[in-house]
């Protein structure tokens, strides 16, 4: 069932299909380089499809972000996440660039792998993912600038209106918080 990931609701499922233009380029406007299923469960991005590590596909993804302003912001965020985490990105299903991953297991026995942090360039906003969420970061969020919050989603408009050091601090704090709960590793 196709769904807008920006809703960040729990138990959302959708399937994305490969889309290629007439020159064989990957259409990155909501499509991936491979069929996949993604589920957002309790604020985690969970998938049974492994993320794509190919730098060419990641570059093609960033090249395909529209409009140009959003593409420039996506490249700025990619640089920020690489610098902050020290990790190379992976392209997760639904057009999410993830940095690091973690394996979790609930008391119920349910387990999976999710990205540790990352972002997704969407048409209306940039969506930043801090796992397991933003509940403990009110002081940093107050300095960030204009944003909206979901459980594990931070919706950002133009990066030029944000305090970028606060965003970097938020990424670091989110990873530190996550590492206290689950082992985090480079993707």
mmCIF file of C-alpha atoms in Angstrom:
data_model
loop_
_atom_site.group_PDB
_atom_site.id
_atom_site.type_symbol
_atom_site.label_atom_id
_atom_site.label_comp_id
_atom_site.label_asym_id
_atom_site.label_seq_id
_atom_site.Cartn_x
_atom_site.Cartn_y
_atom_site.Cartn_z
ATOM 1 C CA UNK A 1 0.000 0.000 0.000
ATOM 2 C CA UNK A 2 1.736 3.257 -1.070
ATOM 3 C CA UNK A 3 2.110 5.687 1.832
ATOM 4 C CA UNK A 4 3.871 8.975 2.451
ATOM 5 C CA UNK A 5 6.741 8.246 4.877
ATOM 6 C CA UNK A 6 6.605 11.830 6.126
ATOM 7 C CA UNK A 7 3.621 10.797 8.250
ATOM 8 C CA UNK A 8 6.062 8.760 10.412
ATOM 9 C CA UNK A 9 3.202 6.701 11.848
ATOM 10 C CA UNK A 10 3.782 3.322 13.412
ATOM 11 C CA UNK A 11 3.048 0.145 11.492
ATOM 12 C CA UNK A 12 3.099 1.839 8.090
ATOM 13 C CA UNK A 13 3.932 -0.412 5.165
ATOM 14 C CA UNK A 14 4.606 0.413 1.565
ATOM 15 C CA UNK A 15 6.434 -0.928 -1.417
ATOM 16 C CA UNK A 16 8.633 1.134 -3.708
ATOM 17 C CA UNK A 17 9.534 0.030 -7.215
ATOM 18 C CA UNK A 18 12.508 0.689 -9.406
ATOM 19 C CA UNK A 19 12.009 3.442 -11.944
ATOM 20 C CA UNK A 20 14.374 4.142 -14.782
ATOM 21 C CA UNK A 21 14.338 6.992 -17.238
ATOM 22 C CA UNK A 22 14.854 6.605 -20.970
ATOM 23 C CA UNK A 23 18.647 6.744 -20.475
ATOM 24 C CA UNK A 24 18.634 4.103 -17.747
ATOM 25 C CA UNK A 25 19.093 6.573 -14.893
ATOM 26 C CA UNK A 26 17.491 5.807 -11.585
ATOM 27 C CA UNK A 27 14.458 7.971 -10.866
ATOM 28 C CA UNK A 28 15.057 8.895 -7.237
ATOM 29 C CA UNK A 29 11.823 10.796 -6.679
ATOM 30 C CA UNK A 30 10.433 8.273 -4.223
ATOM 31 C CA UNK A 31 11.814 5.221 -6.027
ATOM 32 C CA UNK A 32 14.766 3.041 -5.154
ATOM 33 C CA UNK A 33 17.234 1.029 -7.126
ATOM 34 C CA UNK A 34 15.635 -2.203 -5.948
ATOM 35 C CA UNK A 35 12.157 -3.323 -4.896
ATOM 36 C CA UNK A 36 11.742 -3.231 -1.151
ATOM 37 C CA UNK A 37 9.360 -3.190 1.730
ATOM 38 C CA UNK A 38 9.788 -0.784 4.614
ATOM 39 C CA UNK A 39 7.943 -0.632 7.895
ATOM 40 C CA UNK A 40 8.064 2.158 10.471
ATOM 41 C CA UNK A 41 7.546 0.478 13.838
ATOM 42 C CA UNK A 42 7.622 2.471 17.069
ATOM 43 C CA UNK A 43 9.684 5.185 15.393
ATOM 44 C CA UNK A 44 12.232 2.765 13.870
ATOM 45 C CA UNK A 45 12.878 2.383 10.162
ATOM 46 C CA UNK A 46 12.768 -1.379 9.657
ATOM 47 C CA UNK A 47 13.298 -3.239 6.412
ATOM 48 C CA UNK A 48 13.844 -6.728 5.145
ATOM 49 C CA UNK A 49 15.819 -5.302 2.214
ATOM 50 C CA UNK A 50 19.461 -4.431 2.876
ATOM 51 C CA UNK A 51 20.543 -0.850 2.248
ATOM 52 C CA UNK A 52 22.511 0.012 -0.899
ATOM 53 C CA UNK A 53 26.190 0.813 -0.265
ATOM 54 C CA UNK A 54 27.172 1.628 -3.877
ATOM 55 C CA UNK A 55 28.592 5.194 -3.995
ATOM 56 C CA UNK A 56 27.401 5.550 -7.616
ATOM 57 C CA UNK A 57 23.796 4.882 -6.633
ATOM 58 C CA UNK A 58 24.081 7.256 -3.694
ATOM 59 C CA UNK A 59 25.488 9.956 -6.007
ATOM 60 C CA UNK A 60 22.674 9.273 -8.507
ATOM 61 C CA UNK A 61 20.165 9.580 -5.687
ATOM 62 C CA UNK A 62 21.573 12.970 -4.632
ATOM 63 C CA UNK A 63 21.737 14.105 -8.283
ATOM 64 C CA UNK A 64 18.048 13.266 -8.682
ATOM 65 C CA UNK A 65 16.765 15.352 -5.786
ATOM 66 C CA UNK A 66 14.503 18.153 -7.000
ATOM 67 C CA UNK A 67 14.185 21.105 -6.883
ATOM 68 C CA UNK A 68 17.758 22.406 -7.072
ATOM 69 C CA UNK A 69 17.493 24.146 -3.683
ATOM 70 C CA UNK A 70 16.477 20.855 -2.064
ATOM 71 C CA UNK A 71 19.330 19.088 -3.900
ATOM 72 C CA UNK A 72 21.860 21.588 -2.517
ATOM 73 C CA UNK A 73 20.423 21.101 0.973
ATOM 74 C CA UNK A 74 20.643 17.304 0.556
ATOM 75 C CA UNK A 75 24.331 17.567 -0.313
ATOM 76 C CA UNK A 76 24.915 19.868 2.665
ATOM 77 C CA UNK A 77 23.207 17.365 4.970
ATOM 78 C CA UNK A 78 25.186 14.490 3.452
ATOM 79 C CA UNK A 79 28.420 16.369 4.202
ATOM 80 C CA UNK A 80 27.232 17.159 7.741
ATOM 81 C CA UNK A 81 26.225 13.556 8.498
ATOM 82 C CA UNK A 82 29.488 12.169 7.059
ATOM 83 C CA UNK A 83 31.544 14.627 9.115
ATOM 84 C CA UNK A 84 29.510 14.167 12.304
ATOM 85 C CA UNK A 85 29.285 10.365 12.235
ATOM 86 C CA UNK A 86 32.511 9.537 10.401
ATOM 87 C CA UNK A 87 30.511 7.007 8.349
ATOM 88 C CA UNK A 88 29.677 6.652 4.677
ATOM 89 C CA UNK A 89 25.974 6.736 3.804
ATOM 90 C CA UNK A 90 23.822 3.834 2.709
ATOM 91 C CA UNK A 91 20.678 4.242 0.644
ATOM 92 C CA UNK A 92 17.848 2.670 2.628
ATOM 93 C CA UNK A 93 14.423 1.941 1.165
ATOM 94 C CA UNK A 94 12.124 4.917 0.585
ATOM 95 C CA UNK A 95 14.993 7.217 -0.365
ATOM 96 C CA UNK A 96 16.544 7.553 3.076
ATOM 97 C CA UNK A 97 20.287 8.147 3.366
ATOM 98 C CA UNK A 98 21.330 6.373 6.545
ATOM 99 C CA UNK A 99 24.551 6.639 8.520
ATOM 100 C CA UNK A 100 25.255 3.690 10.777
ATOM 101 C CA UNK A 101 22.859 0.963 11.810
ATOM 102 C CA UNK A 102 21.834 -0.995 14.853
ATOM 103 C CA UNK A 103 20.244 -4.343 15.596
ATOM 104 C CA UNK A 104 17.551 -4.392 18.247
ATOM 105 C CA UNK A 105 15.483 -7.064 19.979
ATOM 106 C CA UNK A 106 12.338 -6.366 21.981
ATOM 107 C CA UNK A 107 11.243 -8.335 25.033
ATOM 108 C CA UNK A 108 8.594 -9.859 22.745
ATOM 109 C CA UNK A 109 11.376 -11.417 20.675
ATOM 110 C CA UNK A 110 10.792 -9.157 17.652
ATOM 111 C CA UNK A 111 14.130 -8.054 16.221
ATOM 112 C CA UNK A 112 15.454 -6.156 13.258
ATOM 113 C CA UNK A 113 18.001 -3.737 11.871
ATOM 114 C CA UNK A 114 17.439 -0.016 11.487
ATOM 115 C CA UNK A 115 19.479 2.984 10.433
ATOM 116 C CA UNK A 116 21.132 4.821 13.316
ATOM 117 C CA UNK A 117 20.601 8.297 11.890
ATOM 118 C CA UNK A 118 20.050 9.849 8.489
ATOM 119 C CA UNK A 119 17.821 11.998 6.349
ATOM 120 C CA UNK A 120 15.426 11.893 3.430
ATOM 121 C CA UNK A 121 14.937 14.738 0.977
ATOM 122 C CA UNK A 122 11.184 15.052 0.470
ATOM 123 C CA UNK A 123 9.296 17.426 -1.767
ATOM 124 C CA UNK A 124 7.973 19.643 1.022
ATOM 125 C CA UNK A 125 10.653 19.248 3.716
ATOM 126 C CA UNK A 126 13.898 17.542 4.605
ATOM 127 C CA UNK A 127 13.251 14.761 7.081
ATOM 128 C CA UNK A 128 16.016 13.985 9.592
ATOM 129 C CA UNK A 129 15.858 10.706 11.513
ATOM 130 C CA UNK A 130 17.289 10.482 15.005
ATOM 131 C CA UNK A 131 16.682 7.082 16.540
ATOM 132 C CA UNK A 132 15.069 6.484 19.007
ATOM 133 C CA UNK A 133 13.511 9.962 18.897
ATOM 134 C CA UNK A 134 13.775 13.580 20.024
ATOM 135 C CA UNK A 135 12.179 13.424 23.478
ATOM 136 C CA UNK A 136 15.374 14.283 25.387
ATOM 137 C CA UNK A 137 16.687 17.088 23.184
ATOM 138 C CA UNK A 138 14.438 20.078 23.922
ATOM 139 C CA UNK A 139 17.301 22.474 24.688
ATOM 140 C CA UNK A 140 19.077 21.738 21.389
ATOM 141 C CA UNK A 141 15.820 21.816 19.416
ATOM 142 C CA UNK A 142 15.066 25.264 20.878
ATOM 143 C CA UNK A 143 18.288 26.568 19.279
ATOM 144 C CA UNK A 144 17.817 24.756 15.960
ATOM 145 C CA UNK A 145 15.421 27.120 14.237
ATOM 146 C CA UNK A 146 12.183 26.399 12.365
ATOM 147 C CA UNK A 147 11.222 22.711 12.478
ATOM 148 C CA UNK A 148 8.386 20.284 13.150
ATOM 149 C CA UNK A 149 8.639 17.035 15.086
ATOM 150 C CA UNK A 150 7.361 13.509 14.657
ATOM 151 C CA UNK A 151 8.363 10.624 16.937
ATOM 152 C CA UNK A 152 11.706 9.948 15.211
ATOM 153 C CA UNK A 153 11.303 12.509 12.406
ATOM 154 C CA UNK A 154 12.478 16.092 12.344
ATOM 155 C CA UNK A 155 11.001 18.089 9.458
ATOM 156 C CA UNK A 156 13.215 20.918 8.219
ATOM 157 C CA UNK A 157 12.617 23.615 5.647
ATOM 158 C CA UNK A 158 15.520 25.590 4.190
ATOM 159 C CA UNK A 159 18.812 24.813 5.897
ATOM 160 C CA UNK A 160 19.807 28.471 5.564
ATOM 161 C CA UNK A 161 17.329 29.272 8.373
ATOM 162 C CA UNK A 162 18.819 26.724 10.787
ATOM 163 C CA UNK A 163 21.578 26.785 13.364
ATOM 164 C CA UNK A 164 23.778 24.119 11.738
ATOM 165 C CA UNK A 165 25.999 23.612 14.825
ATOM 166 C CA UNK A 166 22.788 22.823 16.756
ATOM 167 C CA UNK A 167 21.832 20.261 14.093
ATOM 168 C CA UNK A 168 25.304 18.698 14.347
ATOM 169 C CA UNK A 169 24.930 18.581 18.142
ATOM 170 C CA UNK A 170 21.522 16.951 17.744
ATOM 171 C CA UNK A 171 22.932 14.236 15.457
ATOM 172 C CA UNK A 172 25.734 13.508 17.948
ATOM 173 C CA UNK A 173 23.361 13.501 20.929
ATOM 174 C CA UNK A 174 20.961 11.185 19.121
ATOM 175 C CA UNK A 175 23.737 8.704 18.344
ATOM 176 C CA UNK A 176 25.001 8.846 21.929
ATOM 177 C CA UNK A 177 21.485 8.218 23.228
ATOM 178 C CA UNK A 178 21.014 5.326 20.811
ATOM 179 C CA UNK A 179 24.383 3.776 21.742
ATOM 180 C CA UNK A 180 23.270 3.649 25.391
ATOM 181 C CA UNK A 181 20.389 1.387 24.281
ATOM 182 C CA UNK A 182 21.764 -0.672 21.365
ATOM 183 C CA UNK A 183 25.172 -1.314 19.794
ATOM 184 C CA UNK A 184 25.606 1.007 16.798
ATOM 185 C CA UNK A 185 27.930 0.221 13.917
ATOM 186 C CA UNK A 186 28.876 1.780 10.581
ATOM 187 C CA UNK A 187 26.401 0.703 7.913
#
